[in-house]
Amino acid sequence: MHKISVVAAFVCFVLAVSAGCCGEVTIKDDLGRDVTINSPSERVVFMMENALKTYYAVGDPENIVALKDDRWMRKLLDDIFPVIDPDFEKKLTVSVSGDRVDLESLARANPDLVVLWATTPDDANLKAIEETLGVPVFAIFVRSVDDVLHQVDTMGTISDRMERAAEVKEIMHDYMNTTTNVTSNIPESERPKVYWMWTDVLGTAGVNSGINDLIELAGGVNVMKFAENETAMTMEHPVVNLETLIKLNPDVIYMWYNENLDPEDILTGDDFNGWKDINAVKNGRVYEIRNPYLFDAFSPRMPLALLHVAVDLHPDRFKDVDMDKIIDDFHVDMWGVHYPSMEKA
Amino acid sequence: MVLSLFIGKFTISPDDIIQLVIFNLMGAETPHPSVYKTVVFEVRLPRILLGMLVGASLSVAGAAFQGIFRNPLVSPYILGLSSGAAFGAALSLAVAPQFPVQLSALFFSLLAVGFAYYIATSRGSTPVISLLLSGVIVSAVFDSLLSIIQMAVNERALQSIVYWLMGSLATASWSKIHSTLPLALAGCAVIFLLRWRLNVLAMGDEEARSVGMNPELYKAVFVVAASLAASSVVSVVGIIGFVGLVIPHMMRMIFGPDHTHLIPLCITFGAAFMVLVDDIARAGMGFEVPVGVITTLIGAPFFAYLLRSTRSGGWE
């Protein structure tokens, strides 16, 4: 009898500890789907780099078991990840063929949660992972600055570190205020019309996009707001006609990082003669996101991207800003790492 | 073409356009805002001319390949040209930006055709069936290499590659016309001047020899000429499907299979078709639609109609 009581007590203890350490929670992902996960999830696979940055700001690095095998992501080895996470280089990698996740290499990681980018609940990877491997998938789909902030909460739930998530959001808000305290007072008439140029040159950010929010917070107006065609205006990534762009006549052209083009090409290149009557070109106001890793608008580094854009849009108003110091301070607050020295703070 | 000059998203009255053209031809300064001149002469005109060049080159190349292969399913891309170009473009867009996209696409498209021809040639002879199969092999190899690039790059670079693959005239400029024109013209001119020999080749190698023609020599000449014409335009505008396959068929169905007429008809109708389709792509909607998409949507119903109303698809 005594033995039975001891065994029963032990079983109860184990169950209680299990429930306490790995409670199941149901959360909504960015596509509005209900996803039931362990909180904390202890074997998480990240198939996108920006969400990984957010997780590293909030969660326990040990709970990351694998990463997407992505040269884009691997380039970041000289970034903060290996400093925050000594095991970063030892993580398993999940290969992707074309745009399809290799289920076998994913299964090898034995995940209890996969975080990936998906724009629709019918996403082939999302369905394949859930239906074939039976592993819950949290779909990330960032369409606004609020979505970026919400991602911090998500990582808080996944890692069961809501307090840290709140701190991270606080840090982000503080650094955003460095910019918005200045830009919120700029009158409408002094806000330049901005054409955002993705790498496909005539591909831009519609009014329902995170970049639209970034431009507005930085003290500009997305030129797509003035497009006559409502479909083009509201698409997340419309491809505009050059004549439409000339008609919209933006004051500033802001290029996302482009390995094949520089602002100088837009200003003086033979292939861009048709652009010469656009105000931005006439006035030499073509800028580029210099470092897509550092100024990543879809990660906790969004406040840095915001400041970067704002400084270019309103150089006079931000002439006293010490960008390098802000970048360093931000990394110390967010990840406890100095930038660019990558020394632990 | 003239009508296309009046179509566009930037509103300029027909009177102003006519005045602009006249003033420009006379070399006089126009009283119009400079942006009008830019839109007409730097945006619309190069785009229209590039469209004509693309339509004509792809159609002529398609007609030549169909003649050589005696096969109605052949397009200018049969020898791996498009796969090579796509790989070259992707390489430049995502891996080695120091190499210009156009140059890289042109180099790899011609390399692909060269490989296909080399593989198919044995003991001085290049059987048509071997050429078809080697084209399939080379296409598959370059498609695989393209897949490797696509899986290794970031989402934005992937987007650029996919957009390039869909084909577009949206970034047309005079400099692109200048760089495309020599090769495209040279390729089309050779096919045009030797077009009657395609009639002989289309009958088969034995028949060609029986009239004293060296089929291997002329096959090589036509493959090189058609590849130059098609590669030069594909390297600039990306892969535009359907035109090179269907325009020669349409012309054959309407006017018969004689290449002496077929080639000039392909030049004129291919050019006109491409400009018409691009008018819809650039002015039909508020946003830019890849021209390859419209080519198929417009061309397919017309092609289907012709197919139902002619016997043997015009090959008799």
mmCIF file of N, CA and C in Angstrom, chain B residues 59-172:
data_model
loop_
_atom_site.group_PDB
_atom_site.id
_atom_site.type_symbol
_atom_site.label_atom_id
_atom_site.label_comp_id
_atom_site.label_asym_id
_atom_site.label_seq_id
_atom_site.Cartn_x
_atom_site.Cartn_y
_atom_site.Cartn_z
ATOM 1 N N SER B 59 9.592 35.189 -83.582
ATOM 2 C CA SER B 59 8.770 34.540 -84.607
ATOM 3 C C SER B 59 9.633 33.953 -85.708
ATOM 4 N N VAL B 60 10.613 34.733 -86.152
ATOM 5 C CA VAL B 60 11.496 34.251 -87.215
ATOM 6 C C VAL B 60 12.309 33.055 -86.716
ATOM 7 N N ALA B 61 12.826 33.149 -85.520
ATOM 8 C CA ALA B 61 13.601 32.029 -84.966
ATOM 9 C C ALA B 61 12.724 30.785 -84.859
ATOM 10 N N GLY B 62 11.474 30.981 -84.397
ATOM 11 C CA GLY B 62 10.545 29.849 -84.288
ATOM 12 C C GLY B 62 10.275 29.212 -85.634
ATOM 13 N N ALA B 63 10.042 30.061 -86.643
ATOM 14 C CA ALA B 63 9.762 29.538 -87.988
ATOM 15 C C ALA B 63 10.960 28.758 -88.515
ATOM 16 N N ALA B 64 12.168 29.292 -88.277
ATOM 17 C CA ALA B 64 13.379 28.618 -88.760
ATOM 18 C C ALA B 64 13.550 27.259 -88.074
ATOM 19 N N PHE B 65 13.397 27.227 -86.756
ATOM 20 C CA PHE B 65 13.558 25.960 -86.023
ATOM 21 C C PHE B 65 12.501 24.940 -86.457
ATOM 22 N N GLN B 66 11.265 25.414 -86.639
ATOM 23 C CA GLN B 66 10.202 24.488 -87.069
ATOM 24 C C GLN B 66 10.510 23.920 -88.445
ATOM 25 N N GLY B 67 11.096 24.766 -89.301
ATOM 26 C CA GLY B 67 11.467 24.302 -90.641
ATOM 27 C C GLY B 67 12.573 23.255 -90.578
ATOM 28 N N ILE B 68 13.602 23.540 -89.790
ATOM 29 C CA ILE B 68 14.742 22.610 -89.700
ATOM 30 C C ILE B 68 14.292 21.272 -89.100
ATOM 31 N N PHE B 69 13.517 21.361 -88.021
ATOM 32 C CA PHE B 69 13.133 20.147 -87.294
ATOM 33 C C PHE B 69 11.938 19.437 -87.918
ATOM 34 N N ARG B 70 11.283 20.101 -88.847
ATOM 35 C CA ARG B 70 10.074 19.554 -89.457
ATOM 36 C C ARG B 70 9.087 19.097 -88.381
ATOM 37 N N ASN B 71 8.985 19.934 -87.364
ATOM 38 C CA ASN B 71 8.178 19.550 -86.197
ATOM 39 C C ASN B 71 7.377 20.765 -85.727
ATOM 40 N N PRO B 72 6.056 20.636 -85.647
ATOM 41 C CA PRO B 72 5.232 21.792 -85.276
ATOM 42 C C PRO B 72 5.335 22.173 -83.799
ATOM 43 N N LEU B 73 5.928 21.310 -82.971
ATOM 44 C CA LEU B 73 5.972 21.614 -81.535
ATOM 45 C C LEU B 73 7.240 22.362 -81.127
ATOM 46 N N VAL B 74 8.042 22.669 -82.114
ATOM 47 C CA VAL B 74 9.325 23.294 -81.818
ATOM 48 C C VAL B 74 9.173 24.809 -81.641
ATOM 49 N N SER B 75 9.846 25.320 -80.617
ATOM 50 C CA SER B 75 9.879 26.773 -80.409
ATOM 51 C C SER B 75 11.342 27.213 -80.436
ATOM 52 N N PRO B 76 11.606 28.526 -80.392
ATOM 53 C CA PRO B 76 13.015 28.956 -80.401
ATOM 54 C C PRO B 76 13.790 28.429 -79.192
ATOM 55 N N TYR B 77 13.050 27.932 -78.204
ATOM 56 C CA TYR B 77 13.710 27.519 -76.963
ATOM 57 C C TYR B 77 14.064 26.024 -76.952
ATOM 58 N N ILE B 78 13.893 25.361 -78.090
ATOM 59 C CA ILE B 78 14.009 23.905 -78.132
ATOM 60 C C ILE B 78 15.412 23.394 -77.784
ATOM 61 N N LEU B 79 16.437 24.191 -78.087
ATOM 62 C CA LEU B 79 17.801 23.712 -77.837
ATOM 63 C C LEU B 79 18.350 24.200 -76.491
ATOM 64 N N GLY B 80 17.471 24.553 -75.602
ATOM 65 C CA GLY B 80 17.918 24.929 -74.252
ATOM 66 C C GLY B 80 18.231 26.403 -74.103
ATOM 67 N N LEU B 81 17.893 27.175 -75.138
ATOM 68 C CA LEU B 81 18.207 28.612 -75.120
ATOM 69 C C LEU B 81 17.586 29.328 -73.913
ATOM 70 N N SER B 82 16.301 29.057 -73.668
ATOM 71 C CA SER B 82 15.629 29.774 -72.575
ATOM 72 C C SER B 82 16.155 29.314 -71.221
ATOM 73 N N SER B 83 16.447 28.018 -71.099
ATOM 74 C CA SER B 83 16.957 27.516 -69.820
ATOM 75 C C SER B 83 18.339 28.104 -69.537
ATOM 76 N N GLY B 84 19.164 28.172 -70.586
ATOM 77 C CA GLY B 84 20.487 28.761 -70.426
ATOM 78 C C GLY B 84 20.390 30.226 -70.050
ATOM 79 N N ALA B 85 19.493 30.950 -70.736
ATOM 80 C CA ALA B 85 19.321 32.381 -70.455
ATOM 81 C C ALA B 85 18.819 32.579 -69.024
ATOM 82 N N ALA B 86 17.859 31.755 -68.611
ATOM 83 C CA ALA B 86 17.306 31.881 -67.261
ATOM 84 C C ALA B 86 18.387 31.636 -66.217
ATOM 85 N N PHE B 87 19.212 30.626 -66.456
ATOM 86 C CA PHE B 87 20.298 30.341 -65.517
ATOM 87 C C PHE B 87 21.267 31.524 -65.469
ATOM 88 N N GLY B 88 21.625 32.036 -66.652
ATOM 89 C CA GLY B 88 22.557 33.165 -66.713
ATOM 90 C C GLY B 88 22.005 34.381 -65.985
ATOM 91 N N ALA B 89 20.731 34.662 -66.202
ATOM 92 C CA ALA B 89 20.118 35.824 -65.547
ATOM 93 C C ALA B 89 20.081 35.630 -64.040
ATOM 94 N N ALA B 90 19.687 34.433 -63.616
ATOM 95 C CA ALA B 90 19.594 34.154 -62.181
ATOM 96 C C ALA B 90 20.975 34.251 -61.526
ATOM 97 N N LEU B 91 21.982 33.769 -62.240
ATOM 98 C CA LEU B 91 23.349 33.827 -61.725
ATOM 99 C C LEU B 91 23.747 35.279 -61.452
ATOM 100 N N SER B 92 23.406 36.133 -62.400
ATOM 101 C CA SER B 92 23.758 37.536 -62.241
ATOM 102 C C SER B 92 22.906 38.211 -61.161
ATOM 103 N N LEU B 93 21.593 37.917 -61.182
ATOM 104 C CA LEU B 93 20.686 38.584 -60.241
ATOM 105 C C LEU B 93 20.965 38.199 -58.793
ATOM 106 N N ALA B 94 21.389 36.956 -58.582
ATOM 107 C CA ALA B 94 21.457 36.479 -57.205
ATOM 108 C C ALA B 94 22.860 36.139 -56.708
ATOM 109 N N VAL B 95 23.733 35.755 -57.596
ATOM 110 C CA VAL B 95 25.026 35.254 -57.126
ATOM 111 C C VAL B 95 26.186 36.172 -57.514
ATOM 112 N N ALA B 96 26.202 36.579 -58.762
ATOM 113 C CA ALA B 96 27.357 37.356 -59.240
ATOM 114 C C ALA B 96 26.896 38.655 -59.884
ATOM 115 N N PRO B 97 26.458 39.623 -59.055
ATOM 116 C CA PRO B 97 25.918 40.861 -59.613
ATOM 117 C C PRO B 97 26.937 41.675 -60.407
ATOM 118 N N GLN B 98 28.229 41.315 -60.268
ATOM 119 C CA GLN B 98 29.223 42.069 -61.046
ATOM 120 C C GLN B 98 29.112 41.794 -62.542
ATOM 121 N N PHE B 99 28.444 40.670 -62.907
ATOM 122 C CA PHE B 99 28.200 40.392 -64.327
ATOM 123 C C PHE B 99 26.820 40.933 -64.705
ATOM 124 N N PRO B 100 26.738 41.793 -65.719
ATOM 125 C CA PRO B 100 25.429 42.334 -66.107
ATOM 126 C C PRO B 100 24.461 41.206 -66.500
ATOM 127 N N VAL B 101 23.215 41.383 -66.136
ATOM 128 C CA VAL B 101 22.192 40.348 -66.385
ATOM 129 C C VAL B 101 22.122 40.001 -67.869
ATOM 130 N N GLN B 102 22.095 41.050 -68.683
ATOM 131 C CA GLN B 102 21.917 40.831 -70.125
ATOM 132 C C GLN B 102 23.059 40.004 -70.713
ATOM 133 N N LEU B 103 24.266 40.361 -70.318
ATOM 134 C CA LEU B 103 25.448 39.681 -70.855
ATOM 135 C C LEU B 103 25.479 38.228 -70.390
ATOM 136 N N SER B 104 25.170 38.046 -69.124
ATOM 137 C CA SER B 104 25.195 36.705 -68.551
ATOM 138 C C SER B 104 24.125 35.816 -69.213
ATOM 139 N N ALA B 105 22.921 36.383 -69.400
ATOM 140 C CA ALA B 105 21.834 35.613 -70.031
ATOM 141 C C ALA B 105 22.194 35.259 -71.469
ATOM 142 N N LEU B 106 22.772 36.218 -72.173
ATOM 143 C CA LEU B 106 23.150 35.981 -73.571
ATOM 144 C C LEU B 106 24.219 34.901 -73.661
ATOM 145 N N PHE B 107 25.222 35.012 -72.817
ATOM 146 C CA PHE B 107 26.336 34.062 -72.847
ATOM 147 C C PHE B 107 25.834 32.634 -72.582
ATOM 148 N N PHE B 108 25.037 32.471 -71.531
ATOM 149 C CA PHE B 108 24.603 31.112 -71.174
ATOM 150 C C PHE B 108 23.553 30.563 -72.142
ATOM 151 N N SER B 109 22.769 31.439 -72.765
ATOM 152 C CA SER B 109 21.796 30.936 -73.747
ATOM 153 C C SER B 109 22.534 30.374 -74.961
ATOM 154 N N LEU B 110 23.560 31.112 -75.397
ATOM 155 C CA LEU B 110 24.323 30.627 -76.549
ATOM 156 C C LEU B 110 25.157 29.403 -76.177
ATOM 157 N N LEU B 111 25.646 29.402 -74.942
ATOM 158 C CA LEU B 111 26.404 28.241 -74.470
ATOM 159 C C LEU B 111 25.520 26.985 -74.482
ATOM 160 N N ALA B 112 24.261 27.156 -74.036
ATOM 161 C CA ALA B 112 23.327 26.021 -73.998
ATOM 162 C C ALA B 112 23.088 25.480 -75.410
ATOM 163 N N VAL B 113 22.853 26.376 -76.355
ATOM 164 C CA VAL B 113 22.619 25.945 -77.744
ATOM 165 C C VAL B 113 23.876 25.269 -78.289
ATOM 166 N N GLY B 114 25.026 25.859 -77.977
ATOM 167 C CA GLY B 114 26.297 25.277 -78.429
ATOM 168 C C GLY B 114 26.485 23.854 -77.900
ATOM 169 N N PHE B 115 26.198 23.680 -76.629
ATOM 170 C CA PHE B 115 26.296 22.345 -76.018
ATOM 171 C C PHE B 115 25.376 21.347 -76.722
ATOM 172 N N ALA B 116 24.117 21.791 -76.916
ATOM 173 C CA ALA B 116 23.121 20.913 -77.531
ATOM 174 C C ALA B 116 23.588 20.483 -78.923
ATOM 175 N N TYR B 117 24.122 21.455 -79.665
ATOM 176 C CA TYR B 117 24.569 21.145 -81.025
ATOM 177 C C TYR B 117 25.772 20.207 -80.996
ATOM 178 N N TYR B 118 26.674 20.462 -80.055
ATOM 179 C CA TYR B 118 27.888 19.642 -79.945
ATOM 180 C C TYR B 118 27.524 18.194 -79.578
ATOM 181 N N ILE B 119 26.612 18.045 -78.631
ATOM 182 C CA ILE B 119 26.212 16.699 -78.193
ATOM 183 C C ILE B 119 25.560 15.931 -79.353
ATOM 184 N N ALA B 120 24.764 16.663 -80.159
ATOM 185 C CA ALA B 120 23.998 15.991 -81.215
ATOM 186 C C ALA B 120 24.847 15.651 -82.447
ATOM 187 N N THR B 121 25.972 16.352 -82.574
ATOM 188 C CA THR B 121 26.780 16.161 -83.781
ATOM 189 C C THR B 121 27.728 14.972 -83.619
ATOM 190 N N SER B 122 27.659 14.082 -84.580
ATOM 191 C CA SER B 122 28.521 12.902 -84.548
ATOM 192 C C SER B 122 28.956 12.575 -85.976
ATOM 193 N N ARG B 123 30.233 12.433 -86.151
ATOM 194 C CA ARG B 123 30.835 12.147 -87.472
ATOM 195 C C ARG B 123 30.339 13.119 -88.542
ATOM 196 N N GLY B 124 30.353 14.364 -88.216
ATOM 197 C CA GLY B 124 29.991 15.400 -89.187
ATOM 198 C C GLY B 124 28.512 15.481 -89.507
ATOM 199 N N SER B 125 27.721 14.697 -88.827
ATOM 200 C CA SER B 125 26.285 14.709 -89.112
ATOM 201 C C SER B 125 25.507 15.113 -87.844
ATOM 202 N N THR B 126 24.453 15.872 -88.041
ATOM 203 C CA THR B 126 23.636 16.299 -86.897
ATOM 204 C C THR B 126 22.189 15.897 -87.149
ATOM 205 N N PRO B 127 21.851 14.634 -86.834
ATOM 206 C CA PRO B 127 20.466 14.198 -87.068
ATOM 207 C C PRO B 127 19.482 15.037 -86.251
ATOM 208 N N VAL B 128 18.355 15.313 -86.869
ATOM 209 C CA VAL B 128 17.349 16.166 -86.231
ATOM 210 C C VAL B 128 16.889 15.589 -84.899
ATOM 211 N N ILE B 129 16.704 14.283 -84.863
ATOM 212 C CA ILE B 129 16.201 13.654 -83.631
ATOM 213 C C ILE B 129 17.229 13.777 -82.505
ATOM 214 N N SER B 130 18.531 13.653 -82.866
ATOM 215 C CA SER B 130 19.582 13.818 -81.846
ATOM 216 C C SER B 130 19.594 15.245 -81.317
ATOM 217 N N LEU B 131 19.373 16.176 -82.234
ATOM 218 C CA LEU B 131 19.373 17.584 -81.849
ATOM 219 C C LEU B 131 18.218 17.877 -80.875
ATOM 220 N N LEU B 132 17.062 17.306 -81.185
ATOM 221 C CA LEU B 132 15.903 17.482 -80.294
ATOM 222 C C LEU B 132 16.199 16.927 -78.909
ATOM 223 N N LEU B 133 16.768 15.713 -78.876
ATOM 224 C CA LEU B 133 17.044 15.068 -77.586
ATOM 225 C C LEU B 133 18.142 15.800 -76.815
ATOM 226 N N SER B 134 19.170 16.240 -77.539
ATOM 227 C CA SER B 134 20.239 16.961 -76.833
ATOM 228 C C SER B 134 19.703 18.277 -76.275
ATOM 229 N N GLY B 135 18.753 18.882 -76.993
ATOM 230 C CA GLY B 135 18.103 20.096 -76.480
ATOM 231 C C GLY B 135 17.386 19.819 -75.172
ATOM 232 N N VAL B 136 16.720 18.664 -75.114
ATOM 233 C CA VAL B 136 16.012 18.285 -73.884
ATOM 234 C C VAL B 136 17.015 18.111 -72.737
ATOM 235 N N ILE B 137 18.148 17.443 -73.051
ATOM 236 C CA ILE B 137 19.162 17.192 -72.008
ATOM 237 C C ILE B 137 19.728 18.516 -71.485
ATOM 238 N N VAL B 138 20.132 19.368 -72.408
ATOM 239 C CA VAL B 138 20.748 20.633 -71.998
ATOM 240 C C VAL B 138 19.749 21.483 -71.206
ATOM 241 N N SER B 139 18.491 21.503 -71.678
ATOM 242 C CA SER B 139 17.457 22.267 -70.943
ATOM 243 C C SER B 139 17.337 21.749 -69.525
ATOM 244 N N ALA B 140 17.312 20.427 -69.393
ATOM 245 C CA ALA B 140 17.140 19.831 -68.062
ATOM 246 C C ALA B 140 18.311 20.193 -67.149
ATOM 247 N N VAL B 141 19.528 20.172 -67.710
ATOM 248 C CA VAL B 141 20.711 20.493 -66.893
ATOM 249 C C VAL B 141 20.634 21.945 -66.410
ATOM 250 N N PHE B 142 20.338 22.857 -67.344
ATOM 251 C CA PHE B 142 20.288 24.274 -66.935
ATOM 252 C C PHE B 142 19.098 24.550 -66.014
ATOM 253 N N ASP B 143 17.993 23.824 -66.220
ATOM 254 C CA ASP B 143 16.851 23.994 -65.300
ATOM 255 C C ASP B 143 17.248 23.573 -63.884
ATOM 256 N N SER B 144 18.018 22.495 -63.800
ATOM 257 C CA SER B 144 18.457 22.022 -62.483
ATOM 258 C C SER B 144 19.390 23.035 -61.834
ATOM 259 N N LEU B 145 20.306 23.574 -62.650
ATOM 260 C CA LEU B 145 21.227 24.583 -62.102
ATOM 261 C C LEU B 145 20.450 25.811 -61.632
ATOM 262 N N LEU B 146 19.405 26.168 -62.388
ATOM 263 C CA LEU B 146 18.560 27.297 -61.987
ATOM 264 C C LEU B 146 17.878 27.006 -60.648
ATOM 265 N N SER B 147 17.414 25.758 -60.493
ATOM 266 C CA SER B 147 16.755 25.376 -59.235
ATOM 267 C C SER B 147 17.710 25.513 -58.055
ATOM 268 N N ILE B 148 18.966 25.142 -58.288
ATOM 269 C CA ILE B 148 19.943 25.256 -57.200
ATOM 270 C C ILE B 148 20.089 26.720 -56.783
ATOM 271 N N ILE B 149 20.159 27.596 -57.777
ATOM 272 C CA ILE B 149 20.272 29.031 -57.444
ATOM 273 C C ILE B 149 19.020 29.487 -56.699
ATOM 274 N N GLN B 150 17.859 29.071 -57.217
ATOM 275 C CA GLN B 150 16.595 29.526 -56.610
ATOM 276 C C GLN B 150 16.461 29.080 -55.160
ATOM 277 N N MET B 151 16.995 27.894 -54.862
ATOM 278 C CA MET B 151 16.828 27.442 -53.474
ATOM 279 C C MET B 151 17.870 28.059 -52.555
ATOM 280 N N ALA B 152 18.900 28.661 -53.136
ATOM 281 C CA ALA B 152 19.957 29.219 -52.297
ATOM 282 C C ALA B 152 19.789 30.709 -52.027
ATOM 283 N N VAL B 153 18.878 31.357 -52.759
ATOM 284 C CA VAL B 153 18.812 32.816 -52.619
ATOM 285 C C VAL B 153 17.697 33.254 -51.683
ATOM 286 N N ASN B 154 17.743 34.519 -51.315
ATOM 287 C CA ASN B 154 16.704 35.056 -50.434
ATOM 288 C C ASN B 154 15.420 35.318 -51.228
ATOM 289 N N GLU B 155 14.359 35.618 -50.479
ATOM 290 C CA GLU B 155 13.040 35.752 -51.099
ATOM 291 C C GLU B 155 12.989 36.877 -52.124
ATOM 292 N N ARG B 156 13.645 37.987 -51.834
ATOM 293 C CA ARG B 156 13.582 39.134 -52.738
ATOM 294 C C ARG B 156 14.319 38.836 -54.043
ATOM 295 N N ALA B 157 15.477 38.184 -53.930
ATOM 296 C CA ALA B 157 16.220 37.835 -55.150
ATOM 297 C C ALA B 157 15.424 36.817 -55.950
ATOM 298 N N LEU B 158 14.763 35.920 -55.239
ATOM 299 C CA LEU B 158 13.934 34.912 -55.905
ATOM 300 C C LEU B 158 12.810 35.592 -56.686
ATOM 301 N N GLN B 159 12.248 36.622 -56.070
ATOM 302 C CA GLN B 159 11.180 37.379 -56.718
ATOM 303 C C GLN B 159 11.686 38.014 -58.025
ATOM 304 N N SER B 160 12.897 38.560 -57.971
ATOM 305 C CA SER B 160 13.474 39.166 -59.179
ATOM 306 C C SER B 160 13.664 38.119 -60.266
ATOM 307 N N ILE B 161 14.121 36.940 -59.865
ATOM 308 C CA ILE B 161 14.346 35.879 -60.849
ATOM 309 C C ILE B 161 13.017 35.466 -61.475
ATOM 310 N N VAL B 162 12.019 35.260 -60.632
ATOM 311 C CA VAL B 162 10.709 34.820 -61.131
ATOM 312 C C VAL B 162 10.131 35.863 -62.080
ATOM 313 N N TYR B 163 10.268 37.141 -61.715
ATOM 314 C CA TYR B 163 9.737 38.204 -62.566
ATOM 315 C C TYR B 163 10.483 38.226 -63.898
ATOM 316 N N TRP B 164 11.787 38.022 -63.839
ATOM 317 C CA TRP B 164 12.581 37.996 -65.079
ATOM 318 C C TRP B 164 12.116 36.837 -65.949
ATOM 319 N N LEU B 165 11.865 35.701 -65.324
ATOM 320 C CA LEU B 165 11.460 34.513 -66.072
ATOM 321 C C LEU B 165 10.130 34.730 -66.794
ATOM 322 N N MET B 166 9.265 35.577 -66.218
ATOM 323 C CA MET B 166 7.953 35.801 -66.830
ATOM 324 C C MET B 166 8.044 36.672 -68.083
ATOM 325 N N GLY B 167 9.131 37.382 -68.232
ATOM 326 C CA GLY B 167 9.315 38.214 -69.419
ATOM 327 C C GLY B 167 8.558 39.525 -69.329
ATOM 328 N N SER B 168 9.240 40.622 -69.641
ATOM 329 C CA SER B 168 8.575 41.921 -69.576
ATOM 330 C C SER B 168 9.332 42.944 -70.413
ATOM 331 N N LEU B 169 8.582 43.875 -70.968
ATOM 332 C CA LEU B 169 9.198 44.972 -71.725
ATOM 333 C C LEU B 169 9.217 46.252 -70.887
ATOM 334 N N ALA B 170 8.882 46.111 -69.604
ATOM 335 C CA ALA B 170 8.683 47.287 -68.750
ATOM 336 C C ALA B 170 9.929 48.151 -68.601
ATOM 337 N N THR B 171 11.096 47.553 -68.707
ATOM 338 C CA THR B 171 12.300 48.357 -68.488
ATOM 339 C C THR B 171 13.009 48.673 -69.809
ATOM 340 N N ALA B 172 12.228 48.733 -70.892
ATOM 341 C CA ALA B 172 12.818 49.028 -72.212
ATOM 342 C C ALA B 172 13.505 50.393 -72.201
#
